[in-house]
PDB file of C-alpha atoms and ligand atoms in Angstrom:
ATOM      1  CA  MET A   1     -71.197 129.870 151.170  1.00 46.00           C
ATOM      2  CA  ALA A   2     -69.891 126.798 149.302  1.00 45.00           C
ATOM      3  CA  ASN A   3     -72.325 127.264 146.390  1.00 53.00           C
ATOM      4  CA  ASP A   4     -71.971 131.005 146.037  1.00 58.00           C
ATOM      5  CA  PRO A   5     -70.719 131.630 142.450  1.00 54.00           C
ATOM      6  CA  SER A   6     -69.148 134.948 143.476  1.00 54.00           C
ATOM      7  CA  ARG A   7     -66.654 133.028 145.565  1.00 61.00           C
ATOM      8  CA  GLY A   8     -63.734 130.898 144.487  1.00 61.00           C
ATOM      9  CA  GLU A   9     -61.942 127.959 146.068  1.00 63.00           C
ATOM     10  CA  PHE A  10     -61.987 128.125 149.902  1.00 63.00           C
ATOM     11  CA  GLY A  11     -65.089 130.336 149.831  1.00 61.00           C
ATOM     12  CA  ARG A  12     -63.205 133.604 149.421  1.00 60.00           C
ATOM     13  CA  PRO A  13     -64.185 136.381 147.109  1.00 53.00           C
ATOM     14  CA  HIS A  14     -62.380 135.806 143.783  1.00 49.00           C
ATOM     15  CA  CYS A  15     -60.320 138.945 144.154  1.00 46.00           C
ATOM     16  CA  ILE A  16     -58.391 137.578 147.112  1.00 56.00           C
ATOM     17  CA  VAL A  17     -55.139 135.798 146.330  1.00 80.00           C
ATOM     18  CA  GLU A  18     -54.233 132.199 147.010  1.00 90.00           C
ATOM     19  CA  PRO A  19     -52.822 131.022 150.322  1.00 95.00           C
ATOM     20  CA  SER A  20     -49.051 130.673 150.592  1.00 95.00           C
ATOM     21  CA  VAL A  21     -47.711 127.328 149.366  1.00 94.00           C
ATOM     22  CA  TRP A  22     -45.883 126.957 152.683  1.00 97.00           C
ATOM     23  CA  VAL A  23     -49.109 127.318 154.649  1.00 98.00           C
ATOM     24  CA  ARG A  24     -50.875 124.893 152.347  1.00 97.00           C
ATOM     25  CA  ARG A  25     -48.073 122.387 152.671  1.00 97.00           C
ATOM     26  CA  PHE A  26     -48.126 122.247 156.470  1.00 98.00           C
ATOM     27  CA  ALA A  27     -51.855 122.762 156.986  1.00 98.00           C
ATOM     28  CA  PRO A  28     -52.370 118.957 157.197  1.00 97.00           C
ATOM     29  CA  LEU A  29     -50.629 119.074 160.596  1.00 97.00           C
ATOM     30  CA  ILE A  30     -53.493 121.254 161.861  1.00 98.00           C
ATOM     31  CA  ALA A  31     -56.602 119.274 162.756  1.00 96.00           C
ATOM     32  CA  GLY A  32     -59.860 120.526 161.268  1.00 94.00           C
ATOM     33  CA  ASP A  33     -61.348 121.322 164.681  1.00 94.00           C
ATOM     34  CA  THR A  34     -58.365 123.395 165.782  1.00 96.00           C
ATOM     35  CA  SER A  35     -58.532 127.112 166.446  1.00 98.00           C
ATOM     36  CA  VAL A  36     -56.226 129.139 164.211  1.00 98.00           C
ATOM     37  CA  LEU A  37     -54.852 132.614 164.867  1.00 98.00           C
ATOM     38  CA  ASP A  38     -54.097 134.499 161.639  1.00 98.00           C
ATOM     39  CA  VAL A  39     -51.780 137.341 162.671  1.00 98.00           C
ATOM     40  CA  ALA A  40     -51.725 140.414 160.411  1.00 98.00           C
ATOM     41  CA  CYS A  41     -54.300 138.653 158.276  1.00 98.00           C
ATOM     42  CA  GLY A  42     -54.425 141.303 155.534  1.00 96.00           C
ATOM     43  CA  SER A  43     -56.815 140.271 152.794  1.00 94.00           C
ATOM     44  CA  GLY A  44     -57.641 137.152 154.791  1.00 96.00           C
ATOM     45  CA  ARG A  45     -56.314 134.628 152.301  1.00 96.00           C
ATOM     46  CA  HIS A  46     -55.305 132.306 155.158  1.00 97.00           C
ATOM     47  CA  THR A  47     -58.370 133.134 157.200  1.00 97.00           C
ATOM     48  CA  TRP A  48     -60.565 131.963 154.319  1.00 96.00           C
ATOM     49  CA  PHE A  49     -58.363 128.952 153.708  1.00 96.00           C
ATOM     50  CA  PHE A  50     -58.662 127.712 157.293  1.00 98.00           C
ATOM     51  CA  LEU A  51     -62.372 128.493 157.500  1.00 97.00           C
ATOM     52  CA  SER A  52     -62.831 126.363 154.386  1.00 95.00           C
ATOM     53  CA  ARG A  53     -61.166 123.475 156.274  1.00 96.00           C
ATOM     54  CA  GLY A  54     -63.614 123.833 159.161  1.00 97.00           C
ATOM     55  CA  ASN A  55     -61.223 125.536 161.560  1.00 98.00           C
ATOM     56  CA  SER A  56     -62.342 128.369 163.756  1.00 98.00           C
ATOM     57  CA  VAL A  57     -60.208 131.419 163.029  1.00 98.00           C
ATOM     58  CA  VAL A  58     -59.288 134.574 164.869  1.00 98.00           C
ATOM     59  CA  ALA A  59     -58.129 137.085 162.273  1.00 98.00           C
ATOM     60  CA  ILE A  60     -56.289 140.102 163.578  1.00 98.00           C
ATOM     61  CA  ASP A  61     -54.963 143.152 161.762  1.00 98.00           C
ATOM     62  CA  ARG A  62     -54.818 146.912 162.211  1.00 98.00           C
ATOM     63  CA  ASN A  63     -57.100 147.174 159.187  1.00 97.00           C
ATOM     64  CA  THR A  64     -59.845 144.578 159.147  1.00 97.00           C
ATOM     65  CA  GLU A  65     -61.885 146.103 156.344  1.00 96.00           C
ATOM     66  CA  PRO A  66     -60.659 143.462 153.834  1.00 95.00           C
ATOM     67  CA  VAL A  67     -61.849 140.627 156.121  1.00 95.00           C
ATOM     68  CA  ARG A  68     -65.137 142.150 157.178  1.00 94.00           C
ATOM     69  CA  ASP A  69     -66.857 139.567 155.014  1.00 92.00           C
ATOM     70  CA  ALA A  70     -65.164 136.686 156.827  1.00 93.00           C
ATOM     71  CA  GLY A  71     -66.448 138.064 160.120  1.00 89.00           C
ATOM     72  CA  GLY A  72     -69.916 136.999 159.011  1.00 93.00           C
ATOM     73  CA  ASP A  73     -68.865 133.385 159.403  1.00 96.00           C
ATOM     74  CA  PRO A  74     -69.789 132.178 162.905  1.00 97.00           C
ATOM     75  CA  LYS A  75     -66.427 130.415 163.111  1.00 98.00           C
ATOM     76  CA  CYS A  76     -64.515 133.616 162.459  1.00 98.00           C
ATOM     77  CA  GLU A  77     -63.655 136.344 164.934  1.00 98.00           C
ATOM     78  CA  VAL A  78     -62.173 139.473 163.428  1.00 97.00           C
ATOM     79  CA  ILE A  79     -60.179 141.732 165.718  1.00 98.00           C
ATOM     80  CA  GLU A  80     -58.954 145.140 164.688  1.00 98.00           C
ATOM     81  CA  ALA A  81     -55.870 146.119 166.651  1.00 98.00           C
ATOM     82  CA  ASN A  82     -52.579 147.859 166.175  1.00 98.00           C
ATOM     83  CA  LEU A  83     -50.051 145.292 167.358  1.00 98.00           C
ATOM     84  CA  GLU A  84     -47.121 147.687 167.462  1.00 98.00           C
ATOM     85  CA  ASN A  85     -48.254 150.728 169.422  1.00 97.00           C
ATOM     86  CA  GLY A  86     -47.594 149.421 172.925  1.00 96.00           C
ATOM     87  CA  ASP A  87     -51.194 148.542 173.709  1.00 96.00           C
ATOM     88  CA  PRO A  88     -51.631 145.272 175.626  1.00 96.00           C
ATOM     89  CA  TRP A  89     -51.858 142.129 173.500  1.00 98.00           C
ATOM     90  CA  PRO A  90     -55.580 141.921 172.683  1.00 98.00           C
ATOM     91  CA  LEU A  91     -55.763 138.141 173.175  1.00 98.00           C
ATOM     92  CA  THR A  92     -54.241 137.843 176.643  1.00 97.00           C
ATOM     93  CA  GLY A  93     -55.041 134.487 178.229  1.00 96.00           C
ATOM     94  CA  ARG A  94     -56.165 132.901 174.977  1.00 98.00           C
ATOM     95  CA  THR A  95     -54.338 130.068 173.286  1.00 98.00           C
ATOM     96  CA  PHE A  96     -54.579 128.575 169.808  1.00 98.00           C
ATOM     97  CA  GLY A  97     -53.998 125.220 168.178  1.00 98.00           C
ATOM     98  CA  ALA A  98     -52.221 126.944 165.320  1.00 98.00           C
ATOM     99  CA  ILE A  99     -50.701 130.354 164.710  1.00 98.00           C
ATOM    100  CA  VAL A 100     -50.068 131.549 161.182  1.00 98.00           C
ATOM    101  CA  VAL A 101     -48.010 134.618 160.333  1.00 98.00           C
ATOM    102  CA  VAL A 102     -47.195 135.429 156.724  1.00 97.00           C
ATOM    103  CA  ASN A 103     -45.408 138.490 155.381  1.00 97.00           C
ATOM    104  CA  TYR A 104     -45.416 140.334 158.671  1.00 98.00           C
ATOM    105  CA  LEU A 105     -42.669 140.921 161.222  1.00 98.00           C
ATOM    106  CA  PHE A 106     -42.753 142.760 164.504  1.00 98.00           C
ATOM    107  CA  ARG A 107     -40.080 141.135 166.636  1.00 98.00           C
ATOM    108  CA  PRO A 108     -41.463 142.112 170.086  1.00 97.00           C
ATOM    109  CA  LEU A 109     -44.556 140.013 169.329  1.00 98.00           C
ATOM    110  CA  MET A 110     -42.705 136.723 169.057  1.00 98.00           C
ATOM    111  CA  PRO A 111     -42.663 135.784 172.783  1.00 97.00           C
ATOM    112  CA  VAL A 112     -46.407 136.393 173.110  1.00 98.00           C
ATOM    113  CA  LEU A 113     -47.089 134.318 170.003  1.00 98.00           C
ATOM    114  CA  LEU A 114     -45.087 131.401 171.398  1.00 98.00           C
ATOM    115  CA  GLU A 115     -46.960 131.687 174.700  1.00 97.00           C
ATOM    116  CA  SER A 116     -50.248 131.676 172.801  1.00 98.00           C
ATOM    117  CA  LEU A 117     -49.599 128.284 171.223  1.00 97.00           C
ATOM    118  CA  GLU A 118     -51.431 125.377 172.856  1.00 97.00           C
ATOM    119  CA  ALA A 119     -49.583 122.198 173.760  1.00 94.00           C
ATOM    120  CA  GLY A 120     -49.257 120.322 170.496  1.00 94.00           C
ATOM    121  CA  GLY A 121     -50.020 123.498 168.573  1.00 97.00           C
ATOM    122  CA  VAL A 122     -48.482 124.337 165.199  1.00 98.00           C
ATOM    123  CA  LEU A 123     -46.643 127.550 164.298  1.00 98.00           C
ATOM    124  CA  ILE A 124     -46.396 128.407 160.616  1.00 98.00           C
ATOM    125  CA  TYR A 125     -44.336 131.525 159.992  1.00 98.00           C
ATOM    126  CA  GLU A 126     -43.131 132.867 156.666  1.00 98.00           C
ATOM    127  CA  THR A 127     -41.823 136.293 155.865  1.00 98.00           C
ATOM    128  CA  PHE A 128     -39.141 138.249 154.036  1.00 97.00           C
ATOM    129  CA  ALA A 129     -35.511 137.915 155.029  1.00 98.00           C
ATOM    130  CA  ARG A 130     -32.212 139.772 154.684  1.00 98.00           C
ATOM    131  CA  GLY A 131     -31.192 139.905 151.048  1.00 97.00           C
ATOM    132  CA  ASN A 132     -34.707 140.743 149.978  1.00 97.00           C
ATOM    133  CA  GLU A 133     -33.739 144.426 149.765  1.00 96.00           C
ATOM    134  CA  THR A 134     -31.836 143.623 146.553  1.00 96.00           C
ATOM    135  CA  TYR A 135     -35.024 142.541 144.837  1.00 95.00           C
ATOM    136  CA  THR A 136     -38.106 144.190 146.223  1.00 93.00           C
ATOM    137  CA  ARG A 137     -39.857 145.642 149.253  1.00 93.00           C
ATOM    138  CA  PRO A 138     -39.660 145.366 152.209  1.00 95.00           C
ATOM    139  CA  ARG A 139     -36.136 146.760 152.468  1.00 97.00           C
ATOM    140  CA  ASN A 140     -36.219 147.998 156.070  1.00 97.00           C
ATOM    141  CA  PRO A 141     -34.105 145.606 158.216  1.00 97.00           C
ATOM    142  CA  ASP A 142     -36.808 145.788 160.911  1.00 97.00           C
ATOM    143  CA  HIS A 143     -39.042 143.932 158.482  1.00 97.00           C
ATOM    144  CA  LEU A 144     -36.457 141.402 157.305  1.00 98.00           C
ATOM    145  CA  LEU A 145     -35.514 138.266 159.230  1.00 98.00           C
ATOM    146  CA  LYS A 146     -31.844 137.696 159.954  1.00 98.00           C
ATOM    147  CA  THR A 147     -30.179 134.459 158.891  1.00 98.00           C
ATOM    148  CA  GLY A 148     -31.715 131.593 160.866  1.00 98.00           C
ATOM    149  CA  GLU A 149     -33.799 133.941 163.013  1.00 98.00           C
ATOM    150  CA  LEU A 150     -36.942 131.824 162.924  1.00 98.00           C
ATOM    151  CA  LEU A 151     -34.907 128.828 164.063  1.00 98.00           C
ATOM    152  CA  GLU A 152     -33.451 130.862 166.930  1.00 98.00           C
ATOM    153  CA  TRP A 153     -36.913 131.923 168.077  1.00 98.00           C
ATOM    154  CA  VAL A 154     -38.169 128.377 168.458  1.00 97.00           C
ATOM    155  CA  GLN A 155     -34.916 126.779 169.630  1.00 94.00           C
ATOM    156  CA  GLY A 156     -35.607 124.735 172.781  1.00 92.00           C
ATOM    157  CA  LYS A 157     -39.303 125.654 172.647  1.00 94.00           C
ATOM    158  CA  LEU A 158     -40.805 123.938 169.620  1.00 95.00           C
ATOM    159  CA  GLN A 159     -39.980 120.964 167.416  1.00 94.00           C
ATOM    160  CA  VAL A 160     -38.982 122.154 163.939  1.00 96.00           C
ATOM    161  CA  VAL A 161     -40.799 120.205 161.247  1.00 96.00           C
ATOM    162  CA  GLY A 162     -39.854 122.328 158.258  1.00 97.00           C
ATOM    163  CA  PHE A 163     -37.518 125.237 157.592  1.00 98.00           C
ATOM    164  CA  GLU A 164     -36.498 126.948 154.386  1.00 98.00           C
ATOM    165  CA  SER A 165     -34.553 130.064 153.570  1.00 98.00           C
ATOM    166  CA  GLY A 166     -33.823 131.494 150.149  1.00 97.00           C
ATOM    167  CA  LEU A 167     -34.956 133.055 146.921  1.00 97.00           C
ATOM    168  CA  ILE A 168     -38.448 132.420 145.578  1.00 95.00           C
ATOM    169  CA  ASN A 169     -40.585 133.760 142.774  1.00 90.00           C
ATOM    170  CA  ILE A 170     -43.704 135.688 143.746  1.00 82.00           C
ATOM    171  CA  ALA A 171     -45.730 136.509 140.660  1.00 77.00           C
ATOM    172  CA  ASP A 172     -43.215 138.244 138.357  1.00 83.00           C
ATOM    173  CA  LYS A 173     -40.778 139.184 141.136  1.00 89.00           C
ATOM    174  CA  GLN A 174     -38.103 137.460 143.149  1.00 94.00           C
ATOM    175  CA  ALA A 175     -37.994 137.682 146.933  1.00 95.00           C
ATOM    176  CA  VAL A 176     -35.886 136.301 149.761  1.00 97.00           C
ATOM    177  CA  VAL A 177     -37.954 134.556 152.396  1.00 97.00           C
ATOM    178  CA  GLN A 178     -37.502 132.455 155.490  1.00 98.00           C
ATOM    179  CA  ARG A 179     -40.189 130.050 156.628  1.00 98.00           C
ATOM    180  CA  ILE A 180     -40.751 127.594 159.397  1.00 98.00           C
ATOM    181  CA  CYS A 181     -43.270 125.097 160.610  1.00 98.00           C
ATOM    182  CA  ALA A 182     -42.771 124.029 164.212  1.00 97.00           C
ATOM    183  CA  VAL A 183     -44.832 122.123 166.756  1.00 96.00           C
ATOM    184  CA  ASN A 184     -45.241 122.727 170.480  1.00 95.00           C
ATOM    185  CA  ASN A 185     -44.599 119.156 171.575  1.00 93.00           C
ATOM    186  CA  LEU A 186     -41.181 119.165 173.189  1.00 91.00           C
ATOM    187  CA  GLY A 187     -42.614 118.294 176.580  1.00 73.00           C
ATOM    188  CA  PRO A 188     -42.054 119.982 179.931  1.00 69.00           C
ATOM    189  CA  GLY A 189     -38.222 119.814 179.893  1.00 62.00           C
ATOM    190  CA  LYS A 190     -38.054 121.326 176.397  1.00 61.00           C
ATOM    191  CA  ASN A 191     -34.416 120.370 176.207  1.00 54.00           C
ATOM    192  CA  ALA A 192     -34.550 117.063 174.383  1.00 61.00           C
ATOM    193  CA  PRO A 193     -36.087 117.613 170.953  1.00 64.00           C
ATOM    194  CA  GLU A 194     -35.062 114.090 170.006  1.00 66.00           C
ATOM    195  CA  ASP A 195     -37.575 112.779 172.578  1.00 73.00           C
ATOM    196  CA  ALA A 196     -40.514 114.640 171.017  1.00 83.00           C
ATOM    197  CA  PRO A 197     -42.905 112.417 169.063  1.00 86.00           C
ATOM    198  CA  PRO A 198     -42.118 112.792 165.349  1.00 87.00           C
ATOM    199  CA  CYS A 199     -44.628 114.719 163.246  1.00 90.00           C
ATOM    200  CA  PRO A 200     -45.714 113.336 159.890  1.00 89.00           C
ATOM    201  CA  LEU A 201     -44.032 115.314 157.107  1.00 91.00           C
ATOM    202  CA  PRO A 202     -46.499 116.534 154.488  1.00 89.00           C
ATOM    203  CA  PRO A 203     -45.169 116.001 150.955  1.00 85.00           C
ATOM    204  CA  GLY A 204     -43.033 118.893 149.675  1.00 80.00           C
TER     205      GLY A 204
HETATM  206  C1  SAM B   4     -48.032 142.202 153.629  1.00 62.51           C
HETATM  207  S1  SAM B   4     -49.547 142.166 154.509  1.00 62.51           S
HETATM  208  C2  SAM B   4     -49.690 140.400 154.819  1.00 62.51           C
HETATM  209  C3  SAM B   4     -51.106 139.962 154.953  1.00 62.51           C
HETATM  210  C4  SAM B   4     -51.346 138.472 155.135  1.00 62.51           C
HETATM  211  N1  SAM B   4     -50.675 137.920 156.276  1.00 62.51           N
HETATM  212  C5  SAM B   4     -50.989 137.726 153.883  1.00 62.51           C
HETATM  213  O1  SAM B   4     -50.002 136.990 153.882  1.00 62.51           O
HETATM  214  O2  SAM B   4     -51.713 137.863 152.905  1.00 62.51           O
HETATM  215  C6  SAM B   4     -49.097 142.822 156.085  1.00 62.51           C
HETATM  216  C7  SAM B   4     -50.257 143.056 157.011  1.00 62.51           C
HETATM  217  O3  SAM B   4     -49.761 143.498 158.258  1.00 62.51           O
HETATM  218  C8  SAM B   4     -50.680 144.421 158.778  1.00 62.51           C
HETATM  219  N2  SAM B   4     -50.028 145.275 159.762  1.00 62.51           N
HETATM  220  C9  SAM B   4     -48.988 146.102 159.526  1.00 62.51           C
HETATM  221  N3  SAM B   4     -48.687 146.775 160.648  1.00 62.51           N
HETATM  222  C10 SAM B   4     -49.559 146.362 161.595  1.00 62.51           C
HETATM  223  C11 SAM B   4     -49.760 146.712 162.944  1.00 62.51           C
HETATM  224  N4  SAM B   4     -49.018 147.651 163.537  1.00 62.51           N
HETATM  225  N5  SAM B   4     -50.727 146.088 163.640  1.00 62.51           N
HETATM  226  C12 SAM B   4     -51.506 145.173 163.042  1.00 62.51           C
HETATM  227  N6  SAM B   4     -51.373 144.801 161.756  1.00 62.51           N
HETATM  228  C13 SAM B   4     -50.407 145.401 161.027  1.00 62.51           C
HETATM  229  C14 SAM B   4     -51.149 145.199 157.567  1.00 62.51           C
HETATM  230  O4  SAM B   4     -52.369 145.860 157.809  1.00 62.51           O
HETATM  231  C15 SAM B   4     -51.231 144.106 156.518  1.00 62.51           C
HETATM  232  O5  SAM B   4     -52.532 143.576 156.442  1.00 62.51           O
END
């Protein structure tokens, strides 16, 4: 795959856009042999990115047509599932060394995602937040994080390594996003984040 001229950096077809800068920034915290869950993978930009690093990836979306190609990689498992229709979580009992969610929000999924993170595992989450409705879609509050919501989700459960909230430029548009990177290393008590071993901070 590496020498295929029809594919760009990270082995993806050229038509597929670059990974998020937030994901790229914190990817160094995820070891190359770690399994990554790409939730609502869409075009697979993060699936391809992590495959290119040597990670095994489970890519899940209600429409997996755009990542059919990635499914040909032995390290990639593509799962087509509607995550919002009340069906059981399709990955019950499975855990991952990293979970990546970008530009997708379905609040009832958050507890199962946190349970699916291995000890020491890394959560990278980035999506649109309140205020975004002024600039662009999504505008539905169900799809927009509330102030500090990502921090609330991981409070007492994960060690926060990076958090940002605010206005960014995406192509020629502005958008309001919230993003977090947090690590599952608080230990059994989970009530003393200051006792968790510090994570190396990738350069900003
Ligand atoms: C804005 S795209 C983000 C794709 C990808 N994470 C990225 O950053 O490039 C949102 C994705 O969520 C998926 N999605 C929306 N509703 C879903 C559902 N009910 N179950 C599973 N996936 C869903 C869509 O199919 C789409 O691929």
